[in-house]
PDB file of C-alpha atoms and ligand atoms in Angstrom:
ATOM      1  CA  UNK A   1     -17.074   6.837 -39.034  1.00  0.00           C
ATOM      2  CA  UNK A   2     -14.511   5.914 -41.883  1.00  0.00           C
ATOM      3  CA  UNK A   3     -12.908   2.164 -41.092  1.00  0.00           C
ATOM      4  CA  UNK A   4      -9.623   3.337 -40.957  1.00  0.00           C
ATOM      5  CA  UNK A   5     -10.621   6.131 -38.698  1.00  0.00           C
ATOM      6  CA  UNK A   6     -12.760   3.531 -36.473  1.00  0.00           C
ATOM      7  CA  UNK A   7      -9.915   0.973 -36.744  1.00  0.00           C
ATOM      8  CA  UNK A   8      -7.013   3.930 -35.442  1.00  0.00           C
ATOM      9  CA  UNK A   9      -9.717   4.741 -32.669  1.00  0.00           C
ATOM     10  CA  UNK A  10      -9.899   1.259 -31.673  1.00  0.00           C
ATOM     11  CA  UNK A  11      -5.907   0.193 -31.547  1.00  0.00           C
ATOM     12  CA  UNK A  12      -5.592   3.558 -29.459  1.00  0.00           C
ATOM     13  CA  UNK A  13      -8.065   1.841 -26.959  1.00  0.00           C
ATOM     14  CA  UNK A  14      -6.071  -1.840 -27.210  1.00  0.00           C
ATOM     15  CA  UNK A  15      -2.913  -0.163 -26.537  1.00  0.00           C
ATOM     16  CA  UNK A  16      -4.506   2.141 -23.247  1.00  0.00           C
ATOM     17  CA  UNK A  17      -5.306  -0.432 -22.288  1.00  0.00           C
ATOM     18  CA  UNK A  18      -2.061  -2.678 -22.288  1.00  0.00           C
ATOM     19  CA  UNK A  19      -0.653   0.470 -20.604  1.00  0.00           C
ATOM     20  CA  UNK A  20      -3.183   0.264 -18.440  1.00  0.00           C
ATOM     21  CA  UNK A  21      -2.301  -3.300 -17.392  1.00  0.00           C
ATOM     22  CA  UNK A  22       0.916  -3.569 -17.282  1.00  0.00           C
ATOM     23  CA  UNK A  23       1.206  -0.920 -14.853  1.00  0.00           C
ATOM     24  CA  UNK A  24      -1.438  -2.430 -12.988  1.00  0.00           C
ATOM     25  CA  UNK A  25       0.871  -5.818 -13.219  1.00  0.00           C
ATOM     26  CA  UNK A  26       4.138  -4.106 -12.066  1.00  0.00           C
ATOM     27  CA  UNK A  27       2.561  -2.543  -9.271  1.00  0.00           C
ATOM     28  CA  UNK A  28       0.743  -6.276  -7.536  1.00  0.00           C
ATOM     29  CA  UNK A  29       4.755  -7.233  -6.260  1.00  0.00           C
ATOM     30  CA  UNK A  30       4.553  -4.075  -4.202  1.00  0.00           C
ATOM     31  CA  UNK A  31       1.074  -5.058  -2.692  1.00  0.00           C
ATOM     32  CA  UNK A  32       2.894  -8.344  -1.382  1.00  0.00           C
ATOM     33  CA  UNK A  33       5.989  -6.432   0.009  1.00  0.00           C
ATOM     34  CA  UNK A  34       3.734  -4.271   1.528  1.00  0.00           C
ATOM     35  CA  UNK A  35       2.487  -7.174   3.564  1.00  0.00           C
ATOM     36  CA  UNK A  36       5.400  -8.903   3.652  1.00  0.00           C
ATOM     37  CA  UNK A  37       6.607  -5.696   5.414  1.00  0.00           C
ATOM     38  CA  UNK A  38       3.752  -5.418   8.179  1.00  0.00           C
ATOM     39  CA  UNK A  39       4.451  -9.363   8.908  1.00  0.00           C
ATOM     40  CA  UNK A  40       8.004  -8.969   9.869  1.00  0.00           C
ATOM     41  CA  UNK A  41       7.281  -5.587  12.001  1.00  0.00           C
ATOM     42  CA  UNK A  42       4.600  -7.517  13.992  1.00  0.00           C
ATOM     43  CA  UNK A  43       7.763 -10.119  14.187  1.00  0.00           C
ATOM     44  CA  UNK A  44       9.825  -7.789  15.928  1.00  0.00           C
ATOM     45  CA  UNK A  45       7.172  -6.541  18.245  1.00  0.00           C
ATOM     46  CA  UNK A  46       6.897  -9.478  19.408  1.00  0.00           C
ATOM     47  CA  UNK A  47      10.274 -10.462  19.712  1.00  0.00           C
ATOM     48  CA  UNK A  48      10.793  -7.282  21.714  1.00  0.00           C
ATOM     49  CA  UNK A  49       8.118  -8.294  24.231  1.00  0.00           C
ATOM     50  CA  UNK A  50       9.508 -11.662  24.775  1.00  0.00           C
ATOM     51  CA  UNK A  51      12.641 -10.239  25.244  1.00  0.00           C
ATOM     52  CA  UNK A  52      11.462  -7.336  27.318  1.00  0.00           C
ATOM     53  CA  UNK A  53       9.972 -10.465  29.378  1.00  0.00           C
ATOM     54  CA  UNK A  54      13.139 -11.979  29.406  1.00  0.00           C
ATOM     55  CA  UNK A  55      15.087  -9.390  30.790  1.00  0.00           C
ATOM     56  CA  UNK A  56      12.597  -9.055  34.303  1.00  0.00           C
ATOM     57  CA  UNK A  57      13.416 -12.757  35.083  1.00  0.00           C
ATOM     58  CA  UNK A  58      16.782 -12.460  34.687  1.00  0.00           C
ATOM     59  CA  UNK A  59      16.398  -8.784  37.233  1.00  0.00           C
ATOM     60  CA  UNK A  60      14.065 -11.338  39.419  1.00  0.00           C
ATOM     61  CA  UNK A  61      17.141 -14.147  39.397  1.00  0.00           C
ATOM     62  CA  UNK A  62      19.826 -11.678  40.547  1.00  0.00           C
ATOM     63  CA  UNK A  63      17.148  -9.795  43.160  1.00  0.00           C
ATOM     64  CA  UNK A  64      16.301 -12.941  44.819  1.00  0.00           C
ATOM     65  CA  UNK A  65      19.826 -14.045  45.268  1.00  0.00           C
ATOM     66  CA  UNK A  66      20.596 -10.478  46.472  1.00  0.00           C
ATOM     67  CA  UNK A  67      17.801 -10.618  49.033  1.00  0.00           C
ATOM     68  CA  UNK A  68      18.877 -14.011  50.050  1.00  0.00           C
ATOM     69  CA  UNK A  69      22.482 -12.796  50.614  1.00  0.00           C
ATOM     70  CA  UNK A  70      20.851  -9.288  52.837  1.00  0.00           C
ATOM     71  CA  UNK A  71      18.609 -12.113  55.004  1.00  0.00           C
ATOM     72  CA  UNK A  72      21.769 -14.550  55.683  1.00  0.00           C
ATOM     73  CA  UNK A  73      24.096 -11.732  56.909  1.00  0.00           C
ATOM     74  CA  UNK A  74      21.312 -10.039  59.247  1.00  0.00           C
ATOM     75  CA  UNK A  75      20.415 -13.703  60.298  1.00  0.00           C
ATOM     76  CA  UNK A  76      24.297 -14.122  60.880  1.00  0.00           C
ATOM     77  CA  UNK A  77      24.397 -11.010  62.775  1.00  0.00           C
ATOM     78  CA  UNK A  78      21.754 -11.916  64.759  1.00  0.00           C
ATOM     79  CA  UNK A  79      23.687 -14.968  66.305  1.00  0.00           C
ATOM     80  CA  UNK A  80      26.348 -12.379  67.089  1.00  0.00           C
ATOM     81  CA  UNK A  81      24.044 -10.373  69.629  1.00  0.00           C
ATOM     82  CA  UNK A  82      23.990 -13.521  71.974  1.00  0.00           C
ATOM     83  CA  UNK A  83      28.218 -13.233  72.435  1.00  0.00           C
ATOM     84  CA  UNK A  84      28.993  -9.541  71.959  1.00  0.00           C
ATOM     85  CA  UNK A  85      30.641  -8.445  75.309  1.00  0.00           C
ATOM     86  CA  UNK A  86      29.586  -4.498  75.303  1.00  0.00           C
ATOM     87  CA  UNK A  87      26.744  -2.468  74.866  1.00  0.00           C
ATOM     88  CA  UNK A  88      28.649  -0.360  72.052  1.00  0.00           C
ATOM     89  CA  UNK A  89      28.987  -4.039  70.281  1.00  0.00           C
ATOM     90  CA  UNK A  90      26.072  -4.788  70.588  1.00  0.00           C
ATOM     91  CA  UNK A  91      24.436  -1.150  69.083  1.00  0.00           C
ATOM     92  CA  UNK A  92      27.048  -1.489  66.341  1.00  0.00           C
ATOM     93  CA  UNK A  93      25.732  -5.088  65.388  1.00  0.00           C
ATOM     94  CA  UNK A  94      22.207  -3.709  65.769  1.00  0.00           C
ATOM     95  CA  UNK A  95      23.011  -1.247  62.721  1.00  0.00           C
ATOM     96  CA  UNK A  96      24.555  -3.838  60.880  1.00  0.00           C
ATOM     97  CA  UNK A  97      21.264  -6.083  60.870  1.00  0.00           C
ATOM     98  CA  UNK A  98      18.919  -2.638  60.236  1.00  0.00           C
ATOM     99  CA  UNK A  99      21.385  -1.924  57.499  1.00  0.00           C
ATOM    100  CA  UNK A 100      20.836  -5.755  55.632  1.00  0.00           C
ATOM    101  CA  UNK A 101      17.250  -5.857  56.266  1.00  0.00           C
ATOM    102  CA  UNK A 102      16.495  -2.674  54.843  1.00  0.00           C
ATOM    103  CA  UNK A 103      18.186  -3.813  52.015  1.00  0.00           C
ATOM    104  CA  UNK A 104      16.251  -6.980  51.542  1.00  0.00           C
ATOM    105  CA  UNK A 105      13.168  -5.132  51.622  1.00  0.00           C
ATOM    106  CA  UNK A 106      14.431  -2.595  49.200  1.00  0.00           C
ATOM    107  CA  UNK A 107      15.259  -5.077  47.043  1.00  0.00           C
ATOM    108  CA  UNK A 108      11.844  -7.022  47.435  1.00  0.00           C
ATOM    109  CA  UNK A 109      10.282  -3.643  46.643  1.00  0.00           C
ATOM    110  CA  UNK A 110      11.943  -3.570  43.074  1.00  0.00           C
ATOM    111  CA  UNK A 111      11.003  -7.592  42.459  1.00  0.00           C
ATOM    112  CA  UNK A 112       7.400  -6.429  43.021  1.00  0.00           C
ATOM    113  CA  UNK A 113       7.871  -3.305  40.242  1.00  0.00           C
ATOM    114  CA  UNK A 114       9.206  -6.328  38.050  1.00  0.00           C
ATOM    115  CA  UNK A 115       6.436  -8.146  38.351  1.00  0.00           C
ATOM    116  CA  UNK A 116       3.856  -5.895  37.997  1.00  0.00           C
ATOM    117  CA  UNK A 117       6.106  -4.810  34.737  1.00  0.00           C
ATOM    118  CA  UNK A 118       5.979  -8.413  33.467  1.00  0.00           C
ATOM    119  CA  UNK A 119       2.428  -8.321  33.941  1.00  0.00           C
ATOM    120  CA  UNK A 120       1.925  -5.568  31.193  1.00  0.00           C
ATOM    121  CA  UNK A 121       4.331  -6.883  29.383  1.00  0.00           C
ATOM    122  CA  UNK A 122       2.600 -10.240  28.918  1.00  0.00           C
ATOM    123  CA  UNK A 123      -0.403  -8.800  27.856  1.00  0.00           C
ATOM    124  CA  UNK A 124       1.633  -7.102  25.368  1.00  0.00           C
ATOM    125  CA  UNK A 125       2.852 -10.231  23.911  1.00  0.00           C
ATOM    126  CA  UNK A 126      -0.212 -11.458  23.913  1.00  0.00           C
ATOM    127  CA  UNK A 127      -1.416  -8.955  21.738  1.00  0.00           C
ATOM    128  CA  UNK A 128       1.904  -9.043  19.665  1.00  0.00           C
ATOM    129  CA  UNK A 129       1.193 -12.887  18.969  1.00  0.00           C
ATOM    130  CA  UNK A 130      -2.213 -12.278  17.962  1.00  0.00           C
ATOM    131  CA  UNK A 131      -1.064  -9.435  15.524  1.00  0.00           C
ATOM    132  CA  UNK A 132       1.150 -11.778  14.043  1.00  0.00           C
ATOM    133  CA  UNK A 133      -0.874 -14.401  13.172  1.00  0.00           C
ATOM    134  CA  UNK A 134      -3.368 -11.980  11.940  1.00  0.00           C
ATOM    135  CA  UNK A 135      -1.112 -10.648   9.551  1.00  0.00           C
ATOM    136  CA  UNK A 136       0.527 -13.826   8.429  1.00  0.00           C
ATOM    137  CA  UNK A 137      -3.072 -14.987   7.633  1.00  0.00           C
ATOM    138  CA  UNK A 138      -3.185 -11.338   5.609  1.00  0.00           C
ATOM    139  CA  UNK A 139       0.123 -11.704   4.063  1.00  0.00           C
ATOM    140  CA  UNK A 140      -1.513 -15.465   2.670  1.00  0.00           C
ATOM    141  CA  UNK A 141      -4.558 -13.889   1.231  1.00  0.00           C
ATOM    142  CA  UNK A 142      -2.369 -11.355  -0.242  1.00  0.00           C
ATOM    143  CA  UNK A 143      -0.471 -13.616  -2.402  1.00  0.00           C
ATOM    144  CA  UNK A 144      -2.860 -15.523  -3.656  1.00  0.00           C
ATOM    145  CA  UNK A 145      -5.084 -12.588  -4.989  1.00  0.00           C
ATOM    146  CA  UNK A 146      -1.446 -11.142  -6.585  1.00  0.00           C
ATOM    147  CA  UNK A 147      -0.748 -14.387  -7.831  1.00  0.00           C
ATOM    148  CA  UNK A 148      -4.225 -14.701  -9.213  1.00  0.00           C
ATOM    149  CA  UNK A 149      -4.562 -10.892 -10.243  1.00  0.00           C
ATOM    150  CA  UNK A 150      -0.914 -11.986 -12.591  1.00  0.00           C
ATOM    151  CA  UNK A 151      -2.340 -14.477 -13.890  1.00  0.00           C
ATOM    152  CA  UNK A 152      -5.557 -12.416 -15.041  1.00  0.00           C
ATOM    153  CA  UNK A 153      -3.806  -9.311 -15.902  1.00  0.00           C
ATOM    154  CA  UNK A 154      -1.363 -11.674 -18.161  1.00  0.00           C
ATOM    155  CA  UNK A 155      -4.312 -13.774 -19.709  1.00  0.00           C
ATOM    156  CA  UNK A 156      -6.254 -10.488 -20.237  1.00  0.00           C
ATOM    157  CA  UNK A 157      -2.402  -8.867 -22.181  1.00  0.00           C
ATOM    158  CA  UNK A 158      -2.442 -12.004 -24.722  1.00  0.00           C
ATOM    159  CA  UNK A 159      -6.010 -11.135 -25.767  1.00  0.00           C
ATOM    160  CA  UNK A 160      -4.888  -7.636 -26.281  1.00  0.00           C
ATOM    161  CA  UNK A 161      -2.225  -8.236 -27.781  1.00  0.00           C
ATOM    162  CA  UNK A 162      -3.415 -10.490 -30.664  1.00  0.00           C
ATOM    163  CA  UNK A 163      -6.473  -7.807 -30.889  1.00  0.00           C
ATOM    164  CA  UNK A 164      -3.683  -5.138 -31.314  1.00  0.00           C
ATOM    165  CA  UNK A 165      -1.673  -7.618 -34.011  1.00  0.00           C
ATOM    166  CA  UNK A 166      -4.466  -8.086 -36.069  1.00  0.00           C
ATOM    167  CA  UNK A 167      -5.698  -4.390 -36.023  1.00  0.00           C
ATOM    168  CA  UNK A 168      -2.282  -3.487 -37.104  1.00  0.00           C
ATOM    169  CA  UNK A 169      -2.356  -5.715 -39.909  1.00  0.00           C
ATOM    170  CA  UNK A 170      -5.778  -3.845 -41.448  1.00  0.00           C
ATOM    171  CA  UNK A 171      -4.213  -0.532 -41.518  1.00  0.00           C
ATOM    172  CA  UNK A 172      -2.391   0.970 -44.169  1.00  0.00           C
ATOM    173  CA  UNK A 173       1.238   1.272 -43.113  1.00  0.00           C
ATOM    174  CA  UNK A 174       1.494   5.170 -43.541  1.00  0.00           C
ATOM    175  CA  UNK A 175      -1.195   5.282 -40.533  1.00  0.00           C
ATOM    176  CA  UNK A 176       0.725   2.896 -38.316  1.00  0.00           C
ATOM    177  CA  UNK A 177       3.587   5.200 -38.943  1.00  0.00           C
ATOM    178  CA  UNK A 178       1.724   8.607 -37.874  1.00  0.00           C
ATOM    179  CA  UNK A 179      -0.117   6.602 -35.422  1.00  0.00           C
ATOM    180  CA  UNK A 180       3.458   5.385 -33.542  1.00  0.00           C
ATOM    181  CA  UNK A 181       5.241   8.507 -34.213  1.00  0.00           C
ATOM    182  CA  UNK A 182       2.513  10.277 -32.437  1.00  0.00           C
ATOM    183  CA  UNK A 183       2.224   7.746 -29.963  1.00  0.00           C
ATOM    184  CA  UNK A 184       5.587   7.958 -28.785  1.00  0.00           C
ATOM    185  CA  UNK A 185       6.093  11.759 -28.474  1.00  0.00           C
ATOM    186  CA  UNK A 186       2.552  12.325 -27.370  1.00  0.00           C
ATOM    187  CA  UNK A 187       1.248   9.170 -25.365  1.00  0.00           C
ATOM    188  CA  UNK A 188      -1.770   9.138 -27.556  1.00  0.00           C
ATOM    189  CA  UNK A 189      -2.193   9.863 -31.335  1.00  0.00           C
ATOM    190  CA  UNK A 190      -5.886   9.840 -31.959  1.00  0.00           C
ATOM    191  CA  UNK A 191      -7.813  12.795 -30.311  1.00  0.00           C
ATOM    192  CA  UNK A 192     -11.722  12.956 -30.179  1.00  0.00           C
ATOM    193  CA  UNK A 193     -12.898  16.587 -31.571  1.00  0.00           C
ATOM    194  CA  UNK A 194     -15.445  17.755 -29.065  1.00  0.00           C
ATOM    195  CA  UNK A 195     -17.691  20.597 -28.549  1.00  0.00           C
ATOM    196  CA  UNK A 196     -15.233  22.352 -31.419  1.00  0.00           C
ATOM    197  CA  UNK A 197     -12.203  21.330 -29.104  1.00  0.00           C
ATOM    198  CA  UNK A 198      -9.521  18.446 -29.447  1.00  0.00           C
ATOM    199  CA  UNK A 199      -9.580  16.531 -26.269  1.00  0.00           C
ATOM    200  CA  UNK A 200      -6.132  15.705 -26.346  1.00  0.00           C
ATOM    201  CA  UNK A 201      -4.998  19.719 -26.209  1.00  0.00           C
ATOM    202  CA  UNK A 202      -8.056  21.202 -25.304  1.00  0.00           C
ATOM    203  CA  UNK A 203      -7.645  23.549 -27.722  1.00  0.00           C
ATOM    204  CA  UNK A 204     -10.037  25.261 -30.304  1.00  0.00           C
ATOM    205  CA  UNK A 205     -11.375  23.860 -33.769  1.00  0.00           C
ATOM    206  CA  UNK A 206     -11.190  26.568 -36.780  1.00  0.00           C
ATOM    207  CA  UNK A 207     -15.229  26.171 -37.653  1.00  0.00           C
ATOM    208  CA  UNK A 208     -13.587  25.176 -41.397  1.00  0.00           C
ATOM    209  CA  UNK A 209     -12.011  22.150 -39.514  1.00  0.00           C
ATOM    210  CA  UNK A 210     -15.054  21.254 -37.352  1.00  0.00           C
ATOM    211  CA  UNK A 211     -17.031  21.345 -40.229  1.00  0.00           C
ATOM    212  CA  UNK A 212     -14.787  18.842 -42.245  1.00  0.00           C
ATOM    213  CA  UNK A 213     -14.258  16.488 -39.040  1.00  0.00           C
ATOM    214  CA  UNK A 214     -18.038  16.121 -38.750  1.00  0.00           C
ATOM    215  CA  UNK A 215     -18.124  15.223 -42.848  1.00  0.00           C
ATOM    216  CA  UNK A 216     -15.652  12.312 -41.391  1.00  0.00           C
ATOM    217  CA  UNK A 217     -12.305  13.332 -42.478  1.00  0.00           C
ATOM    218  CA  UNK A 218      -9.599  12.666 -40.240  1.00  0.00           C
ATOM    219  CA  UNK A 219      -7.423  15.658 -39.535  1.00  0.00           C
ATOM    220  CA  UNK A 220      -4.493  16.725 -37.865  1.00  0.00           C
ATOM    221  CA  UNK A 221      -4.833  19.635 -34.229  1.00  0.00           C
ATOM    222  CA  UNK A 222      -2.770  22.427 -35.454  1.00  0.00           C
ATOM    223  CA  UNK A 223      -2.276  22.573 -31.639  1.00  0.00           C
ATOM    224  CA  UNK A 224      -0.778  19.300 -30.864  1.00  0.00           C
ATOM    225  CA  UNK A 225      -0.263  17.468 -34.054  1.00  0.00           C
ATOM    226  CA  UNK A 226      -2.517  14.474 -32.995  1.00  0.00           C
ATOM    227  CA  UNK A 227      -4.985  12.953 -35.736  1.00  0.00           C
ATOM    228  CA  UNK A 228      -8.135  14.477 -34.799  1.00  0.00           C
ATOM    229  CA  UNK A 229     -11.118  12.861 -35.544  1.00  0.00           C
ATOM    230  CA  UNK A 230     -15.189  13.271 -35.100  1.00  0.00           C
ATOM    231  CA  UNK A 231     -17.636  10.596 -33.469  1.00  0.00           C
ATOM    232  CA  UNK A 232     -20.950  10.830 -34.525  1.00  0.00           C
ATOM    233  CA  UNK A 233     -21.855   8.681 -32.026  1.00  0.00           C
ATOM    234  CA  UNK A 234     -21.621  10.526 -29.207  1.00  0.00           C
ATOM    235  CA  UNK A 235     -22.562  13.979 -30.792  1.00  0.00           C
ATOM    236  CA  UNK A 236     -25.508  15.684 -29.575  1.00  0.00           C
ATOM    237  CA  UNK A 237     -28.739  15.205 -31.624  1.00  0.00           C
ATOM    238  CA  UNK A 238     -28.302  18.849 -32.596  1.00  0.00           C
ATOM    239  CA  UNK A 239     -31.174  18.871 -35.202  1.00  0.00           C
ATOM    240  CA  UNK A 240     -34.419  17.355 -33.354  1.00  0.00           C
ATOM    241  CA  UNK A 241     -34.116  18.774 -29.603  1.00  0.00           C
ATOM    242  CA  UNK A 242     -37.718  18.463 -29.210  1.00  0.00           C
ATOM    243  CA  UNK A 243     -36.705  14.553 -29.384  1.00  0.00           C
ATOM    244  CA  UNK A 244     -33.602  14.772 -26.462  1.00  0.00           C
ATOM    245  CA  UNK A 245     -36.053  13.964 -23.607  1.00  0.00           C
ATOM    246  CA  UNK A 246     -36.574  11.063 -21.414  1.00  0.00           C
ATOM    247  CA  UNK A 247     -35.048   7.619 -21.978  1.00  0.00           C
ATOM    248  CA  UNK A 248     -33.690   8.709 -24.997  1.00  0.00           C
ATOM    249  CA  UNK A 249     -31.746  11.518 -23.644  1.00  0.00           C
ATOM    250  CA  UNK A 250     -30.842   9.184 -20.286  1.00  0.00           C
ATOM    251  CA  UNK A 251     -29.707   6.654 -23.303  1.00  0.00           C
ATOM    252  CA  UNK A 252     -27.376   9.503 -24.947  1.00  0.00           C
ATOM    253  CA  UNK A 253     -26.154  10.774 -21.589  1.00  0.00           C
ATOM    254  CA  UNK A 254     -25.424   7.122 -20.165  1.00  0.00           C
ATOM    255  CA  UNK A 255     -23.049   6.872 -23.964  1.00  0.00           C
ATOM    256  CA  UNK A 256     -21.480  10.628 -23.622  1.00  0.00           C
ATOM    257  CA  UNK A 257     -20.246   9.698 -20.079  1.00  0.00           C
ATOM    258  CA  UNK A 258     -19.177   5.834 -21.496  1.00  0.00           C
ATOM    259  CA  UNK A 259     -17.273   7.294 -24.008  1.00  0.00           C
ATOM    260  CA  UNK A 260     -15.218  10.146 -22.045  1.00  0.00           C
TER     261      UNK A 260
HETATM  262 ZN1   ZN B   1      -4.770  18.876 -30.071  1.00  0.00          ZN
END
């Protein structure tokens, strides 16, 4: 392949690549928020539990004094019986203590529901707890492999970007021209003619064209205005087949799927 051809090919690679990791680089913040995120849900789980928890003593409080209050009037009534004068007194305080102890044990029926709830509900914070420590232990390991993915992904842009300097400084400026032009409308400029196709369009090579790509001239697709080019080394050993077997084919195969 031509230098200047080889040196195009090789700045389109550099700058893919910076693409390539810079997105990569913008997108590590989210990976913390994400986990950042799942922290402070577990948070509020748990918060909800306790308070859920909260709430049945507070029921409990009030039922007991409740209950306390049915047991004192019935006990009060009680004392009554011994002075009431006539029967119909006496059947009329008998309702009256019925009445307060059936509400005491009404009462002591929904303390036991509120127990058995906080029972459940422990277990749930229990759980909730555990979640949250688990994650906070996550949300750690998280930032340290963003913080040392950014400091990779930053080291690995400085190389690139001196490669990319000092590539741009070997080629002629009327290349660097096409070669941004192209790179800016199209997201690539240099296009690899294949199989009598240009891989950036996918469209067909006039066989006058494909002939003068595989002499090594650099061309332009009539399709999509990229600067199409030919790589011999990943062409097909199209005049000794009887050689394209075993390792050496493996060898060519193992290059034509590198270089795609
Ligand atoms: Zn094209």
């Amino acid at each position: 392949m031509q230098a200047h051809i080889e040196k195009l090919v090789k700045l389109q690679s550099v700058e893919l690549e910076r693409a390539r990791l810079t997105t990569a680089l913008r997108a590590l913040p989210a990976e913390s928020a994400q986990a950042e995120a799942a922290l402070a849900a577990a948070e509020r789980q748990a918060a909800e539990c306790s308070d859920a928890l909260n709430r049945e003593e507070t029921l409990r409080t009030r039922l007991e004094r409740e209950i306390a209050g049915h047991r004192q009037k019935s006990a009060r009534f009680k004392t009554q019986l011994d002075v009431v004068k006539t029967p119909e007194q006496a059947t009329a305080i008998d309702h009256e203590i019925e009445f307060e102890s059936g509400e005491a044990e009404r009462l002591e029926n929904e303390e036991f529901s509120s127990l058995e709830r906080t029972e459940v509900q422990e277990t749930a914070l229990a759980a909730a707890r555990a979640e949250v420590e688990r994650l906070a232990g996550a949300l750690d390991k998280t930032k340290a492999r963003v913080a040392q993915r950014q400091q990779e992904f930053n080291a690995e842009l400085v190389g690139l970007n001196a490669e990319r300097e000092a590539l741009r400084k070997e080629i002629e400026p009327e290349w660097l021209t096409r070669f941004d032009r192209l790179a800016g409308s199209r997201g690539t400029a240099m296009a690899k003619a294949e199989n009598q196709q240009c891989n950036g369009c996918r469209m067909g090579v006039r066989p006058q064209m494909w002939n003068q790509l595989r002499e090594g001239e650099l061309l332009t697709c009539d399709s999509c205005g990229r600067m199409l080019y030919w790589d011999p080394a990943f062409a097909p050993a199209a005049k000794s087949p009887q050689a394209a077997s075993g390792p050496e084919l493996k060898t060519r195969i193992d290059k034509a799927q590198a270089g795609d």
